Amino acid sequence: DPHASPENRTAEWRVERKSGRISPLVLPPPGFRATHATWGSSGKRFYFHRKSVPNWVPTALCSVNDQGEDLRVHYETSQWKLGHSAASPDEKWLVADSQDADNNPLVLASTDGKEQHILCWPNMSQKTSKRPHQRSTFLPPHTDVDTHPGWSATGQYVHYTSDISGRSQIYAVPVSDLTS
């Protein structure tokens, strides 16, 4: 419910083990939800997607610090339904997939908000059950298939999955020329 009370909108909770204190870590504003959350490698920032309810767009790549403060919007779009993301090892870049079937770029965005690039077009089918010709023969019908992008340990490559070949496969794209 986009108009729910703060405790019912909280996407992630912060628990202090010693004191037992529980407080919201990510509290999306009314009309939004926070999904697909993950910690950056430093442990200092918590990254998540802020999606509008019920239409999903606009959507944004956001983060808060480890106290649930210092909200940053790194990239926002009304064009793509951003679904999954990952921060680079140095946390200077975010890569995100789009969950629009057959029209889903991987978006590369700097965490300072100054640069955005379309990295590539995985053209993942997203849900095999939505496709009249069921492109993916590797997965059973009604299986969610997403690109789930991630980073190599060096930060020089982004990896993702795609079923564009008819089977779900892993791909890697060099990004050092864009992120240097």
CSV table of C-alpha atoms in Angstrom, one decimal:
chain,number,residue,atom,x,y,z
A,1,ASP,CA,0.0,0.0,0.0
A,2,PRO,CA,1.7,3.3,-1.1
A,3,HIS,CA,-0.1,5.2,1.7
A,4,ALA,CA,0.9,2.8,4.5
A,5,SER,CA,2.4,3.9,7.7
A,6,PRO,CA,6.3,4.1,7.8
A,7,GLU,CA,6.6,0.8,9.7
A,8,ASN,CA,4.5,-0.9,7.0
A,9,ARG,CA,6.5,0.7,4.1
A,10,THR,CA,9.9,-0.2,5.5
A,11,ALA,CA,11.8,-2.4,3.1
A,12,GLU,CA,14.8,-3.2,5.2
A,13,TRP,CA,15.4,-3.1,8.9
A,14,ARG,CA,18.6,-2.3,10.8
A,15,VAL,CA,19.1,-4.4,13.9
A,16,GLU,CA,21.6,-3.5,16.6
A,17,ARG,CA,22.6,-6.8,18.2
A,18,LYS,CA,23.9,-5.4,21.5
A,19,SER,CA,21.0,-3.1,22.3
A,20,GLY,CA,18.3,-5.0,20.5
A,21,ARG,CA,17.2,-1.7,18.8
A,22,ILE,CA,15.4,-2.1,15.5
A,23,SER,CA,15.0,0.8,13.1
A,24,PRO,CA,14.2,1.3,9.4
A,25,LEU,CA,17.3,1.1,7.2
A,26,VAL,CA,15.4,1.8,4.0
A,27,LEU,CA,12.1,3.7,4.2
A,28,PRO,CA,10.7,4.5,0.8
A,29,PRO,CA,8.5,7.5,0.4
A,30,PRO,CA,4.7,7.1,0.0
A,31,GLY,CA,3.9,5.7,-3.5
A,32,PHE,CA,7.2,3.8,-3.8
A,33,ARG,CA,8.7,0.5,-2.7
A,34,ALA,CA,12.4,-0.5,-2.3
A,35,THR,CA,13.5,-3.8,-3.8
A,36,HIS,CA,16.6,-5.8,-4.9
A,37,ALA,CA,18.8,-4.5,-2.1
A,38,THR,CA,22.4,-5.3,-1.6
A,39,TRP,CA,25.4,-4.0,0.4
A,40,GLY,CA,28.4,-2.5,-1.4
A,41,SER,CA,31.7,-4.2,-0.9
A,42,SER,CA,32.8,-1.5,1.6
A,43,GLY,CA,29.9,-2.2,3.9
A,44,LYS,CA,29.3,1.5,4.1
A,45,ARG,CA,26.4,1.9,1.6
A,46,PHE,CA,23.3,-0.1,1.1
A,47,TYR,CA,22.0,0.0,-2.6
A,48,PHE,CA,18.4,-0.6,-3.7
A,49,HIS,CA,15.9,0.1,-6.4
A,50,ARG,CA,13.2,2.6,-5.6
A,51,LYS,CA,10.1,1.7,-7.8
A,52,SER,CA,6.8,3.5,-8.0
A,53,VAL,CA,3.7,1.7,-7.0
A,54,PRO,CA,1.8,0.3,-8.9
A,55,ASN,CA,3.4,1.2,-12.3
A,56,TRP,CA,7.0,0.5,-11.5
A,57,VAL,CA,8.3,3.6,-13.3
A,58,PRO,CA,9.8,5.9,-12.6
A,59,THR,CA,12.4,3.7,-11.0
A,60,ALA,CA,15.7,4.7,-9.5
A,61,LEU,CA,19.0,3.3,-8.3
A,62,CYS,CA,19.5,4.6,-4.7
A,63,SER,CA,21.6,4.0,-1.6
A,64,VAL,CA,21.7,4.9,2.0
A,65,ASN,CA,24.6,4.7,4.4
A,66,ASP,CA,25.0,2.0,7.0
A,67,GLN,CA,22.8,4.0,9.4
A,68,GLY,CA,19.9,4.3,6.9
A,69,GLU,CA,20.8,8.0,6.3
A,70,ASP,CA,22.2,10.1,3.5
A,71,LEU,CA,19.8,8.9,0.8
A,72,ARG,CA,21.4,9.2,-2.7
A,73,VAL,CA,19.6,8.8,-6.0
A,74,HIS,CA,22.3,7.7,-8.4
A,75,TYR,CA,20.2,7.2,-11.5
A,76,GLU,CA,16.5,7.6,-12.2
A,77,THR,CA,14.5,6.7,-15.3
A,78,SER,CA,10.9,6.5,-16.6
A,79,GLN,CA,12.0,4.6,-19.7
A,80,TRP,CA,13.2,1.3,-18.2
A,81,LYS,CA,11.8,-1.0,-15.5
A,82,LEU,CA,15.1,-1.5,-13.6
A,83,GLY,CA,15.1,-4.8,-11.9
A,84,HIS,CA,18.5,-6.0,-10.5
A,85,SER,CA,21.7,-4.2,-9.9
A,86,ALA,CA,25.2,-4.5,-8.5
A,87,ALA,CA,27.8,-2.0,-7.4
A,88,SER,CA,31.3,-2.2,-8.8
A,89,PRO,CA,34.0,-3.4,-6.3
A,90,ASP,CA,35.1,0.3,-5.8
A,91,GLU,CA,31.4,1.4,-5.6
A,92,LYS,CA,31.9,4.1,-8.3
A,93,TRP,CA,29.5,2.4,-10.7
A,94,LEU,CA,26.2,0.6,-10.7
A,95,VAL,CA,25.1,-1.8,-13.4
A,96,ALA,CA,21.3,-2.6,-13.6
A,97,ASP,CA,19.1,-4.7,-15.8
A,98,SER,CA,15.7,-3.8,-17.2
A,99,GLN,CA,12.8,-6.1,-16.9
A,100,ASP,CA,11.2,-5.3,-20.1
A,101,ALA,CA,11.0,-8.5,-22.2
A,102,ASP,CA,13.2,-8.5,-25.3
A,103,ASN,CA,13.9,-4.8,-24.9
A,104,ASN,CA,16.2,-4.7,-21.9
A,105,PRO,CA,19.5,-3.0,-21.8
A,106,LEU,CA,22.1,-3.2,-19.1
A,107,VAL,CA,22.5,0.3,-17.8
A,108,LEU,CA,25.8,1.5,-16.4
A,109,ALA,CA,25.5,4.5,-14.1
A,110,SER,CA,28.2,6.3,-12.0
A,111,THR,CA,27.3,6.6,-8.3
A,112,ASP,CA,28.2,10.3,-8.5
A,113,GLY,CA,25.3,10.7,-11.0
A,114,LYS,CA,27.4,12.3,-13.7
A,115,GLU,CA,27.5,9.4,-16.2
A,116,GLN,CA,25.1,6.9,-17.6
A,117,HIS,CA,25.7,4.5,-20.5
A,118,ILE,CA,23.8,1.7,-22.2
A,119,LEU,CA,26.3,-1.1,-21.7
A,120,CYS,CA,24.7,-3.7,-24.0
A,121,TRP,CA,21.4,-5.3,-24.9
A,122,PRO,CA,21.0,-8.8,-23.5
A,123,ASN,CA,17.5,-9.1,-24.9
A,124,MET,CA,16.5,-11.6,-22.3
A,125,SER,CA,13.0,-13.0,-22.7
A,126,GLN,CA,12.2,-12.3,-19.0
A,127,LYS,CA,9.4,-14.7,-18.6
A,128,THR,CA,9.2,-17.7,-20.9
A,129,SER,CA,5.4,-17.9,-20.3
A,130,LYS,CA,4.9,-14.5,-21.9
A,131,ARG,CA,6.6,-15.5,-25.2
A,132,PRO,CA,4.3,-17.0,-27.8
A,133,HIS,CA,7.2,-19.1,-29.2
A,134,GLN,CA,8.8,-20.0,-25.9
A,135,ARG,CA,12.4,-19.1,-26.9
A,136,SER,CA,14.0,-20.7,-23.9
A,137,THR,CA,14.1,-24.4,-24.2
A,138,PHE,CA,16.4,-24.7,-21.2
A,139,LEU,CA,13.8,-23.6,-18.7
A,140,PRO,CA,10.3,-24.8,-18.1
A,141,PRO,CA,7.3,-22.5,-18.8
A,142,HIS,CA,6.5,-19.9,-16.2
A,143,THR,CA,10.1,-19.5,-15.1
A,144,ASP,CA,11.4,-16.1,-14.3
A,145,VAL,CA,14.6,-15.4,-16.2
A,146,ASP,CA,16.5,-12.2,-15.5
A,147,THR,CA,20.0,-11.0,-16.4
A,148,HIS,CA,21.1,-10.5,-12.8
A,149,PRO,CA,24.2,-8.4,-13.7
A,150,GLY,CA,27.3,-8.5,-11.6
A,151,TRP,CA,31.0,-7.4,-11.6
A,152,SER,CA,34.2,-9.3,-11.9
A,153,ALA,CA,36.5,-9.0,-8.9
A,154,THR,CA,38.7,-6.5,-10.8
A,155,GLY,CA,35.8,-4.3,-11.9
A,156,GLN,CA,36.9,-4.6,-15.5
A,157,TYR,CA,34.0,-6.8,-16.6
A,158,VAL,CA,30.2,-7.0,-16.1
A,159,HIS,CA,28.7,-10.4,-16.3
A,160,TYR,CA,25.0,-11.3,-16.9
A,161,THR,CA,22.8,-14.1,-18.2
A,162,SER,CA,20.7,-14.1,-21.3
A,163,ASP,CA,18.6,-16.6,-23.2
A,164,ILE,CA,19.0,-14.8,-26.5
A,165,SER,CA,20.6,-17.9,-28.0
A,166,GLY,CA,17.7,-20.1,-26.9
A,167,ARG,CA,19.4,-21.3,-23.8
A,168,SER,CA,20.3,-19.4,-20.7
A,169,GLN,CA,24.1,-18.5,-20.9
A,170,ILE,CA,26.5,-16.3,-19.1
A,171,TYR,CA,28.1,-13.4,-20.9
A,172,ALA,CA,30.8,-10.9,-20.0
A,173,VAL,CA,31.3,-7.4,-21.3
A,174,PRO,CA,34.5,-5.3,-20.7
A,175,VAL,CA,33.8,-2.0,-19.0
A,176,SER,CA,37.2,-0.6,-18.2
A,177,ASP,CA,37.1,1.8,-21.2
A,178,LEU,CA,33.9,3.3,-19.8
A,179,THR,CA,34.8,3.3,-16.0
A,180,SER,CA,38.4,4.5,-16.1
